[in-house]
XYZ file of C-alpha atoms in Angstrom:
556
model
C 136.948 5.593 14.520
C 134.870 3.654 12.375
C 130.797 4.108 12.232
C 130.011 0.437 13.216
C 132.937 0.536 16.519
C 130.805 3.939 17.464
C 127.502 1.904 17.130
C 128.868 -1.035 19.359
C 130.185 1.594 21.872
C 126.607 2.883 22.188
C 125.265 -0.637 22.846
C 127.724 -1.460 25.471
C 127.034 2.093 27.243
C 123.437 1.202 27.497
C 124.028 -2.652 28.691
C 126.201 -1.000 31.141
C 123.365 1.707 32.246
C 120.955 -1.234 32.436
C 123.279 -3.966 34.805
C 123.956 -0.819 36.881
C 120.081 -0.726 38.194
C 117.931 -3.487 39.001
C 117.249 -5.596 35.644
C 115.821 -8.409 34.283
C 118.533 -10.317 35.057
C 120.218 -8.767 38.342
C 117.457 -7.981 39.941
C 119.778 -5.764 42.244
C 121.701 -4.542 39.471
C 125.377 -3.943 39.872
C 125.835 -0.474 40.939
C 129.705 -0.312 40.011
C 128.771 -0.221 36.335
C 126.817 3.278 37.198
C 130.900 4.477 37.362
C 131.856 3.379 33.667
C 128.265 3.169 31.934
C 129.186 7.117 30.542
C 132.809 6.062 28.872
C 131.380 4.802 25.112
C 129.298 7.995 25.205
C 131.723 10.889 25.497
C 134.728 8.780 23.669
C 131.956 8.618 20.963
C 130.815 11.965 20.689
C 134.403 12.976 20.590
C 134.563 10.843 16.846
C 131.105 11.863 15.609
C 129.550 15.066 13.504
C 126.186 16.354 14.889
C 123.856 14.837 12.259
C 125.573 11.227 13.394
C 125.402 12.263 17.230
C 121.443 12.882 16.662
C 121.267 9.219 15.595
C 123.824 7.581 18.630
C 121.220 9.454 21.122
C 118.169 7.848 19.580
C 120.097 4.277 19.774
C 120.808 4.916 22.999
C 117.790 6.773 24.540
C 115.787 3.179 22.997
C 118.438 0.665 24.125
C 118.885 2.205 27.418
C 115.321 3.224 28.437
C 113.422 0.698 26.293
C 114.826 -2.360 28.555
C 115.469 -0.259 31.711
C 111.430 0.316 31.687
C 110.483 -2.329 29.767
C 107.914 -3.503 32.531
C 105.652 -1.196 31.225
C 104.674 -2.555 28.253
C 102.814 -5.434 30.632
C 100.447 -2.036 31.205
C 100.272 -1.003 27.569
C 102.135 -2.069 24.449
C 100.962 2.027 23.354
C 102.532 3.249 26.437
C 105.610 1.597 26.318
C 106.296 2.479 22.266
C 105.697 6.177 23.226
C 107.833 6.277 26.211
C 110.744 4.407 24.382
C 109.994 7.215 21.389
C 109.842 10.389 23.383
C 113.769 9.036 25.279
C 114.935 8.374 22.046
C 114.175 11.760 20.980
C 115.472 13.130 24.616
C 118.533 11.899 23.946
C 118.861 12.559 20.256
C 118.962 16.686 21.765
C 121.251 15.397 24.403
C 123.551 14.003 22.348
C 123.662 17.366 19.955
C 123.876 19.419 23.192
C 127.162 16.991 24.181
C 128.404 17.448 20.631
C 128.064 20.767 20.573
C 129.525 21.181 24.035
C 133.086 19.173 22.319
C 132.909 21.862 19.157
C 132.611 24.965 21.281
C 135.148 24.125 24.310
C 137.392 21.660 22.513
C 140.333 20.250 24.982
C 137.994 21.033 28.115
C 134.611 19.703 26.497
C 134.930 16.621 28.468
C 134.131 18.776 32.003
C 130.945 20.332 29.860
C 129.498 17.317 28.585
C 129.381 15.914 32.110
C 127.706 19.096 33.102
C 125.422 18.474 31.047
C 124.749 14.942 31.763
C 124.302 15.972 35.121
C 121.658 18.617 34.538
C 119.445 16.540 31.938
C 119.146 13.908 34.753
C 117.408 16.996 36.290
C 115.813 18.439 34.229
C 113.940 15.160 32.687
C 112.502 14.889 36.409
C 110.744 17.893 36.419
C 107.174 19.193 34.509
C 104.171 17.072 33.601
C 106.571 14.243 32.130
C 108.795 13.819 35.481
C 110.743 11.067 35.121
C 112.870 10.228 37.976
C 113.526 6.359 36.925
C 117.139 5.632 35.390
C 119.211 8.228 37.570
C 122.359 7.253 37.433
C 122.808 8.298 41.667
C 119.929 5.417 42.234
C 122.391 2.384 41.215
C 124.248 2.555 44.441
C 121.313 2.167 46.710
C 122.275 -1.130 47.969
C 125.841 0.903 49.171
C 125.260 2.690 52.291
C 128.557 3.809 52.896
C 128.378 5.995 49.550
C 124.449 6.611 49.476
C 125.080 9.035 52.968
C 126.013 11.746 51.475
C 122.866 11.997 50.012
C 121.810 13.840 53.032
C 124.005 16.705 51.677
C 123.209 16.855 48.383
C 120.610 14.433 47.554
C 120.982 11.726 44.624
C 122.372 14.240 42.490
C 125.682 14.395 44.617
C 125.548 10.602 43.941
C 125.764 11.189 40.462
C 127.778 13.674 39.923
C 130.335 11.125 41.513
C 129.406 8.743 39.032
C 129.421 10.576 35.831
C 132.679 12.601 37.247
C 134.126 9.037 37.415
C 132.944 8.423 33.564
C 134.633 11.496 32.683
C 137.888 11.083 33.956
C 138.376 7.464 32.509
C 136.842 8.566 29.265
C 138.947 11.427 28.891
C 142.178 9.893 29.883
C 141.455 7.054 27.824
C 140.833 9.660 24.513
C 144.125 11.103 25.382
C 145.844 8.092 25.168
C 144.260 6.896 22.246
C 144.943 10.451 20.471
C 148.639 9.658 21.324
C 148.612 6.517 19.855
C 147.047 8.118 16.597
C 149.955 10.495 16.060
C 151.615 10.476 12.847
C 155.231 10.414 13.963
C 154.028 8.238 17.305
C 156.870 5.380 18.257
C 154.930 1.896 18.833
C 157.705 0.817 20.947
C 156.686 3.740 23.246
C 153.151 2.894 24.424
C 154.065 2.238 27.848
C 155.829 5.390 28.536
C 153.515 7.866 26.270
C 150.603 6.169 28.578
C 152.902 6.943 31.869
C 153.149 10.465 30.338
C 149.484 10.961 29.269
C 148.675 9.802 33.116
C 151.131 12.174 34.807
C 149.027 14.720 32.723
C 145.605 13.646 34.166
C 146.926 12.890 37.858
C 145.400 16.080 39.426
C 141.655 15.079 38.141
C 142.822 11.032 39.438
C 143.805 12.945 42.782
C 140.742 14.871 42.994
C 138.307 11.276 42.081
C 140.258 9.505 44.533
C 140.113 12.210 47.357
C 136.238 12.372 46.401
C 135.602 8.629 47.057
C 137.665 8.866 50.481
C 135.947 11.811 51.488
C 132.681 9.881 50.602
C 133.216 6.726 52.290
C 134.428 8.349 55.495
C 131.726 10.747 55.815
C 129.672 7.098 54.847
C 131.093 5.622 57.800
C 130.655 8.448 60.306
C 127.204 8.807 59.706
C 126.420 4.826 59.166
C 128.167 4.621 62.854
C 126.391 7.593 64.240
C 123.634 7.103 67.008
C 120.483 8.303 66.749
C 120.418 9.486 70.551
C 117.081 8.736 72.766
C 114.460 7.379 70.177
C 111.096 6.214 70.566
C 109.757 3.096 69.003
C 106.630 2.688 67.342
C 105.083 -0.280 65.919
C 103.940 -0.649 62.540
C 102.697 -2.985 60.653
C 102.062 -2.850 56.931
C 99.965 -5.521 54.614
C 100.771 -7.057 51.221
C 97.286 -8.824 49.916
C 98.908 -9.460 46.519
C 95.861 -7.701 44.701
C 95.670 -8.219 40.938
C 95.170 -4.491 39.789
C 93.978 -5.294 36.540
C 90.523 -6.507 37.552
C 87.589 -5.025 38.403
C 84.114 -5.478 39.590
C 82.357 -5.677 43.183
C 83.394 -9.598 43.677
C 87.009 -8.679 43.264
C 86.243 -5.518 45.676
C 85.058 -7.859 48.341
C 87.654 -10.238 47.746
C 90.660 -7.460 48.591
C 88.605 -6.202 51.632
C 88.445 -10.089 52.921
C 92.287 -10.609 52.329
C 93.349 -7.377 53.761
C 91.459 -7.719 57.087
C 92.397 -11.242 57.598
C 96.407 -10.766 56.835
C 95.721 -7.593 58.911
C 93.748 -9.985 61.931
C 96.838 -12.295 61.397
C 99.479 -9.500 61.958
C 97.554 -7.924 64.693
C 97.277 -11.809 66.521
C 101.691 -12.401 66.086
C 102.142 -8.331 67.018
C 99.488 -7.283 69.542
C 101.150 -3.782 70.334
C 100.874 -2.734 66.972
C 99.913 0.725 66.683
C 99.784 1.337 63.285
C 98.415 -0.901 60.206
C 99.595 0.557 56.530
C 97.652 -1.224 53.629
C 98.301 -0.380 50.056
C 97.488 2.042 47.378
C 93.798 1.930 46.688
C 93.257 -1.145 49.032
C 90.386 -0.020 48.803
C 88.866 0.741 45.248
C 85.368 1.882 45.885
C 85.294 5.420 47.720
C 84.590 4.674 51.155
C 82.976 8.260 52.277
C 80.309 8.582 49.409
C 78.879 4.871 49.872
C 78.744 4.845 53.807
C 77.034 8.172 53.559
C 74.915 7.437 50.173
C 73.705 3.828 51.216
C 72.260 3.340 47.248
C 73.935 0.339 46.529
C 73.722 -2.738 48.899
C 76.891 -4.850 47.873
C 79.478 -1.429 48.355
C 77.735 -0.202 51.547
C 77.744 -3.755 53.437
C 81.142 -4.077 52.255
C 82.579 -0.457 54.056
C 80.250 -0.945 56.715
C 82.168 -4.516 57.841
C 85.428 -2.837 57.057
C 84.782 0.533 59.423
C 83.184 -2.196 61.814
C 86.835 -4.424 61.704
C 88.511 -1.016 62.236
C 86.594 0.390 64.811
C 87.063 -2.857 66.722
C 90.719 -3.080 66.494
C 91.274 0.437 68.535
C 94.504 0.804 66.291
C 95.414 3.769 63.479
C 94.648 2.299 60.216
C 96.140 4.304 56.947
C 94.455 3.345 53.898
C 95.126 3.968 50.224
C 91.347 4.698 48.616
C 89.885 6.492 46.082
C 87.684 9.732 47.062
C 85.629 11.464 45.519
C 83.987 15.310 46.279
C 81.067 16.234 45.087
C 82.021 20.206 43.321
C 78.382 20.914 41.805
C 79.638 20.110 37.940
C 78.596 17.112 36.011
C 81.416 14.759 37.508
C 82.702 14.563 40.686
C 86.800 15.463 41.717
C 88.040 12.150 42.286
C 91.118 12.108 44.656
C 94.073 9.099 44.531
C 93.703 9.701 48.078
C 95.577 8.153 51.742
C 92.527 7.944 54.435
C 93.734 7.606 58.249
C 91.143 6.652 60.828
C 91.996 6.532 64.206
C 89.076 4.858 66.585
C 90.687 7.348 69.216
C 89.523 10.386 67.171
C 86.040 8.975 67.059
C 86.617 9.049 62.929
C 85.690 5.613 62.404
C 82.203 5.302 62.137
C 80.743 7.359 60.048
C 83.682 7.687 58.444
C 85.370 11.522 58.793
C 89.202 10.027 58.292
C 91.834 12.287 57.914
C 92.903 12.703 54.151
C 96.176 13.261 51.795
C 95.366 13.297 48.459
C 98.199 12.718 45.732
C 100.122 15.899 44.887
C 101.976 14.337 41.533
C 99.942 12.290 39.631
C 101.249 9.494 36.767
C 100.854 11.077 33.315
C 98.606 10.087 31.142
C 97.295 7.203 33.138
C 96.194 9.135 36.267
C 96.373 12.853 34.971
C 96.423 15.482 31.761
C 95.641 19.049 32.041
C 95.683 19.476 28.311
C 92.210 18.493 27.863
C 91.098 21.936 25.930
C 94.589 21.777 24.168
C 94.376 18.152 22.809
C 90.743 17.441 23.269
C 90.978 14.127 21.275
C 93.693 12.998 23.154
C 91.422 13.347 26.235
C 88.437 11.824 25.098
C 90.949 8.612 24.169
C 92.685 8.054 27.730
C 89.024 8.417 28.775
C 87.970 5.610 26.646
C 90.787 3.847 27.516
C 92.047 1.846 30.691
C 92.660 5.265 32.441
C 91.352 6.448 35.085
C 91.976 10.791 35.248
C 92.136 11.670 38.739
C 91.988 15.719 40.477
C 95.716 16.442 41.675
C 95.674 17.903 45.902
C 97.603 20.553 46.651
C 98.280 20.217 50.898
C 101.963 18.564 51.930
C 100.135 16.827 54.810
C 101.482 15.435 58.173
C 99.537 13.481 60.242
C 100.189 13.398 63.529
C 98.908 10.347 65.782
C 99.957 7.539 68.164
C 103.245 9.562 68.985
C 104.453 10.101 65.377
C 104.326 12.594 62.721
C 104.268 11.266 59.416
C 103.191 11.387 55.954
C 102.009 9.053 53.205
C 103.493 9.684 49.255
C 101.406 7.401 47.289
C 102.981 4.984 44.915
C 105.809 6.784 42.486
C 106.221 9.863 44.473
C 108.249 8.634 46.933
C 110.661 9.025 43.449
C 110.847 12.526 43.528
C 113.146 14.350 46.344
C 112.157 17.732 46.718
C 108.038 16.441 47.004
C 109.385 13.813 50.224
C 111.831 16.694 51.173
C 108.672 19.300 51.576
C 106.795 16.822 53.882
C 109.706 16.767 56.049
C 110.161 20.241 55.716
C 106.690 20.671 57.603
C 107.625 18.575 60.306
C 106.960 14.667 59.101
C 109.094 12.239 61.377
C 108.590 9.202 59.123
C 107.480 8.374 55.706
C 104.271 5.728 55.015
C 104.436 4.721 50.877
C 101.408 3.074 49.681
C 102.144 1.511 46.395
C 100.512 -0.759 43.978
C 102.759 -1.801 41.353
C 101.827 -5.239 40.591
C 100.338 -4.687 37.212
C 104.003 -4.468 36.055
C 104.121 -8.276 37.371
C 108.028 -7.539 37.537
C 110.242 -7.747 40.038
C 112.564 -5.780 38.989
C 110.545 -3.069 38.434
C 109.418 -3.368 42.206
C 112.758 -3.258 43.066
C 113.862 0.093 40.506
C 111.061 1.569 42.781
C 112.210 0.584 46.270
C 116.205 1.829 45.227
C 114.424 5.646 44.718
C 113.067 4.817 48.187
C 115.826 4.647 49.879
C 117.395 7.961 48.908
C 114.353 9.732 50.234
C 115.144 7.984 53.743
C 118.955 9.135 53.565
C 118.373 12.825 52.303
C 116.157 13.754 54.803
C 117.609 11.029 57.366
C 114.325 9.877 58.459
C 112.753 6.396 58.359
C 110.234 4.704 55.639
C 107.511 2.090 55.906
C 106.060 0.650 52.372
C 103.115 -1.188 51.866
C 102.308 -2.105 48.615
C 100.591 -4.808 46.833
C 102.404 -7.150 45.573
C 106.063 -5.704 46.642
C 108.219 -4.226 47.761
C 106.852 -4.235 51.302
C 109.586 -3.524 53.972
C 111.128 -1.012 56.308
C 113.960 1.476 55.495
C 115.881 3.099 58.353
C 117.041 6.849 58.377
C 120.233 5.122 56.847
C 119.126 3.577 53.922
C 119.316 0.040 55.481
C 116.299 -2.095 54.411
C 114.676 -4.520 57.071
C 112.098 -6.662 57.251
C 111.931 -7.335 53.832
C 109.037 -9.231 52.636
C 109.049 -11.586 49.850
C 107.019 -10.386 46.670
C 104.130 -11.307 44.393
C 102.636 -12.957 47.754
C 99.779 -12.481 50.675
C 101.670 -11.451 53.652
C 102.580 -8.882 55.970
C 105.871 -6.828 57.560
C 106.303 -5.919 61.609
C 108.925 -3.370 62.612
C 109.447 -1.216 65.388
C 110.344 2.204 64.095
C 112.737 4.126 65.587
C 111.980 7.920 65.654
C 114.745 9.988 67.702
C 113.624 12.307 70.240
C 116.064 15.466 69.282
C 116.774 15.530 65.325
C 117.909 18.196 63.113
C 117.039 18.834 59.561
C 119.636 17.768 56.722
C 121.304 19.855 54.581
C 119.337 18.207 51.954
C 115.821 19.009 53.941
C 117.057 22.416 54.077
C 118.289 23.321 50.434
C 116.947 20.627 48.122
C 118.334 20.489 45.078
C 121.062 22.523 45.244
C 123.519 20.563 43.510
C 122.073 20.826 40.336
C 120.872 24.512 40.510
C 124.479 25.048 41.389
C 125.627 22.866 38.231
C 123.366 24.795 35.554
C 124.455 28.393 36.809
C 128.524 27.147 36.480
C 127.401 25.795 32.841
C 125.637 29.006 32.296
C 128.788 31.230 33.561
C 130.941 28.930 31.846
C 129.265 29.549 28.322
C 128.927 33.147 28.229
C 132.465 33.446 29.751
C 133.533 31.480 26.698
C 131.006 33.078 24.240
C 132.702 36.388 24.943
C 135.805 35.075 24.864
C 135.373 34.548 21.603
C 133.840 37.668 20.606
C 137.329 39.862 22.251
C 139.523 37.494 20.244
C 137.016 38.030 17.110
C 137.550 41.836 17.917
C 140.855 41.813 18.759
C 142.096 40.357 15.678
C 139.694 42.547 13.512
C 142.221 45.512 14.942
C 144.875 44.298 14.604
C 144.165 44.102 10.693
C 145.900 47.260 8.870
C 144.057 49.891 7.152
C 144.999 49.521 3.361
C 145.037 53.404 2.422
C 143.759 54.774 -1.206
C 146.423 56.707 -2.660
C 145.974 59.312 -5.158
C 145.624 58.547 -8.880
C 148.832 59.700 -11.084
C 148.034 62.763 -13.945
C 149.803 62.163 -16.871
């Protein structure tokens, strides 16, 4: 195969990963693609030595990722050079780990590299540089008969299915093409050697086809499942369209105006609203220290008519702000923090809310612990646009107004096992506050919501999302998205929440990420086993040598 057909391969593979989630140009994306965007890659590695392999992973890891994320380059040109550098280099090991996988298990490296595809989707989400964006699983959010089984396995099941369906095509489709390649190969049979070549890959076409029935069925079961007795509680959640990028006191006042007027407006169309959700730091300046400081007129008049609008409504208001405690050091621990007042628990005025702070903070723009490590590299994101906030530790679960529930702030309603361990201790329903209109993309709101809905499905409980500037809307415990509001605009989103009286926990809740903890120990059994494979063969053929014996010189 020729270097410049292995180099258009690449390209396809990564316009395929891109169309599968939502793009700049499908802003839904088209999840079947998430099935065939792995094909060019392991037909490729198949053809390539490992210095060449190095080089297809850093084409890739910058086609795919540099586009797929491309929105954040409206944040920082910096940003968005490093991140596109660091995949590169991600998948430059990946692709020497795939390679390497093809040297070492030859005719069966096809079932390691997708291992290993599978477990670097993992892996890359976990640590300070957790990425969960560009999981292959996440593509088929807008399929709810296939997304179900999430609730088993999580996303990972999801894509496993996926990059299982890759690896049969791409392997049958090698096969072939080795056929073809034979030196004393009849042209006039191609039909029949492909017959034959399929008749040798029908058990793995079986087993893909009996995994998509088993899928969809268990898809329509639980899609046609009730919910048994529920109880309803209305929410409703604000989108004041905030421009994140600007600061100052007359922008402050500005947000606080919008929010309570779309909020008055919501309240006056849904009177028995019990709940009112507005976005990540709705709020910028920390409400606690200036009600209780006083110092500075403009902030203090400012919380006092917002506690004064809240107090008067008698409803639960949850409120993304920033907070900031006082530990006796030269700077304050400033939270990225979820306030809940509740003019029933007398919380309102002064202001005592009820607090989550956010466990898994962005890195680099809201959080690095390597300040004594790379001290100049601190001082710089200090200097910068970058705000370094204290990470919380507590899962919390608020419990008011007849519903438990908890509130992951902005991106980590993208990470599984964090949503999984607030359901874990006992949250009914979900509440994401999220600000991502500095991206000014809507397809990067819309890569957001897709993570979303997995989180509903795994642990089969509902989600509300207000954010500011999109996507605002509902999810059900199903994955179905309602109330939908339109983005990049002031408005707001009513639903009536369903919570069921009598529910059980998931297998997902229960486990986590099993799949993939199950997936590296097989690789890991199915390496040594191999390693020592080769080591009795080594040994066995060392024996079976014979011992040359030195005979005795002649005496003349």
């Amino acid at each position: 195969m020729k270097w410049y057909f292995r180099i258009l391969l690449i390209v396809i593979a990564a316009l395929f990963f891109n169309l599968a989630h939502p793009n700049v140009l499908i802003e839904d994306g088209i999840s079947f693609f998430a099935f065939i965007s792995l094909i060019p890659i392991f037909i490729v590695i198949k053809y390539s030595k490992i210095p060449f392999s190095f080089f297809l992973g850093l084409l890739y890891g910058s086609l795919s990722y540099g586009f797929l994320f491309s929105w954040i380059g409206t944040y920082s040109s910096y940003a968005m050079i490093i991140g596109v550098i660091a995949f590169s280099l991600l998948f430059g090991l990946l692709f020497i780990a795939l390679k390497t996988a093809d040297l070492l298990f030859k005719d069966k490296s096809f079932y390691i590299m997708a291992l290993l595809w599978c477990i670097f989707e993992y892996l890359k989400t976990k640590g300070f540089l957790g990425f969960s964006y560009g999981i292959l699983g996440y593509a088929l959010w807008k399929s709810p008969l296939l997304i179900q089984c999430a609730r088993i396995g999580g996303v990972w099941l999801l894509s496993a299915l996926c990059v299982f369906t890759s690896m049969v095509l791409a392997s049958t489709a090698d096969r072939i093409f080795t056929a073809f390649k034979k030196p004393d190969y009849d042209s006039s049979k191609k039909f029949f050697t492909t017959i034959t070549v399929l008749k040798k890959q029908s058990f793995l076409f079986l087993f893909l086809i009996l995994s998509f029935i088993a899928v969809i069925l268990y898809g329509i079961h639980s899609v046609n499942r009730g919910q048994g007795p529920v109880r309803k509680i209305p929410v409703l959640c604000v989108q004041n369209n905030t421009d994140s990028n600007k600061y100052g006191m007359d922008v402050y006042k500005k947000d606080v105006s919008t929010l309570i007027s779309l909020t008055q407006e919501g309240l006056k169309n849904h009177p028995e609203t019990a709940i009112v959700i507005w976005p990540e730091t709705a709020v910028v300046p920390p409400i606690e220290m200036h009600y209780s400081n006083g110092t500075e007129d403009d902030r203090y008049e400012m919380i006092e008519r917002l506690l004064l609008f809240i107090n008067k409504t008698g409803k639960c208001f949850v409120i993304g702000n920033q907070r900031s405690v006082d530990n006796g050091g030269p700077y304050s621990d400033d939270y990225n923090s979820c306030l809940v007042f509740d003019s029933s628990l007398d919380n309102v005025i002064p202001p005592e809310p009820l607090v989550y702070a956010k466990n898994h903070l962005v890195p680099f723009t809201e959080y690095f612990p390597y300040e004594k490590a790379f001290p100049g590299l601190y001082e710089k994101l200090l200097e910068g646009d970058t705000h370094l906030w204290t990470p919380g530790t507590e899962k919390t679960v608020f419990n008011l107004r007849n519903i438990k529930f908890s509130t992951p702030i902005c991106f980590e309603d993208s990470f599984g096992d964090l949503c999984r361990s607030f359901v874990k201790n006992g949250a009914e329903c979900l509440f994401n506050l999220s600000n991502d209109s500095w991206s000014a993309k809507r397809f990067c709101q819309k890569q957001h919501l897709s993570m979303a809905v997995f989180r509903s499905v795994e642990n089969e409980v509902p989600s509300a999302r207000s954010t500011a500037s999109g996507v605002t809307c509902f999810i059900d415990s199903k994955g179905r998205i309602n109330n939908e509001a339109e983005q990049f605009c002031e408005t707001t989103a009513f639903y009536n929440i369903e919570i069921p009286m009598q529910k059980k926990q998931t297998v997902y809740t229960r486990f986590g990420d099993w799949i993939p903890i199950l997936e590296i120990i097989l690789l890991f059994i199915t390496v040594l086993f191999t390693i020592l494979t080769l080591m009795i063969k080594k040994i066995r053929i060392c024996c079976s040598k014979p011992v040359e014996k030195k005979g005795k010189k002649e005496v003349k």
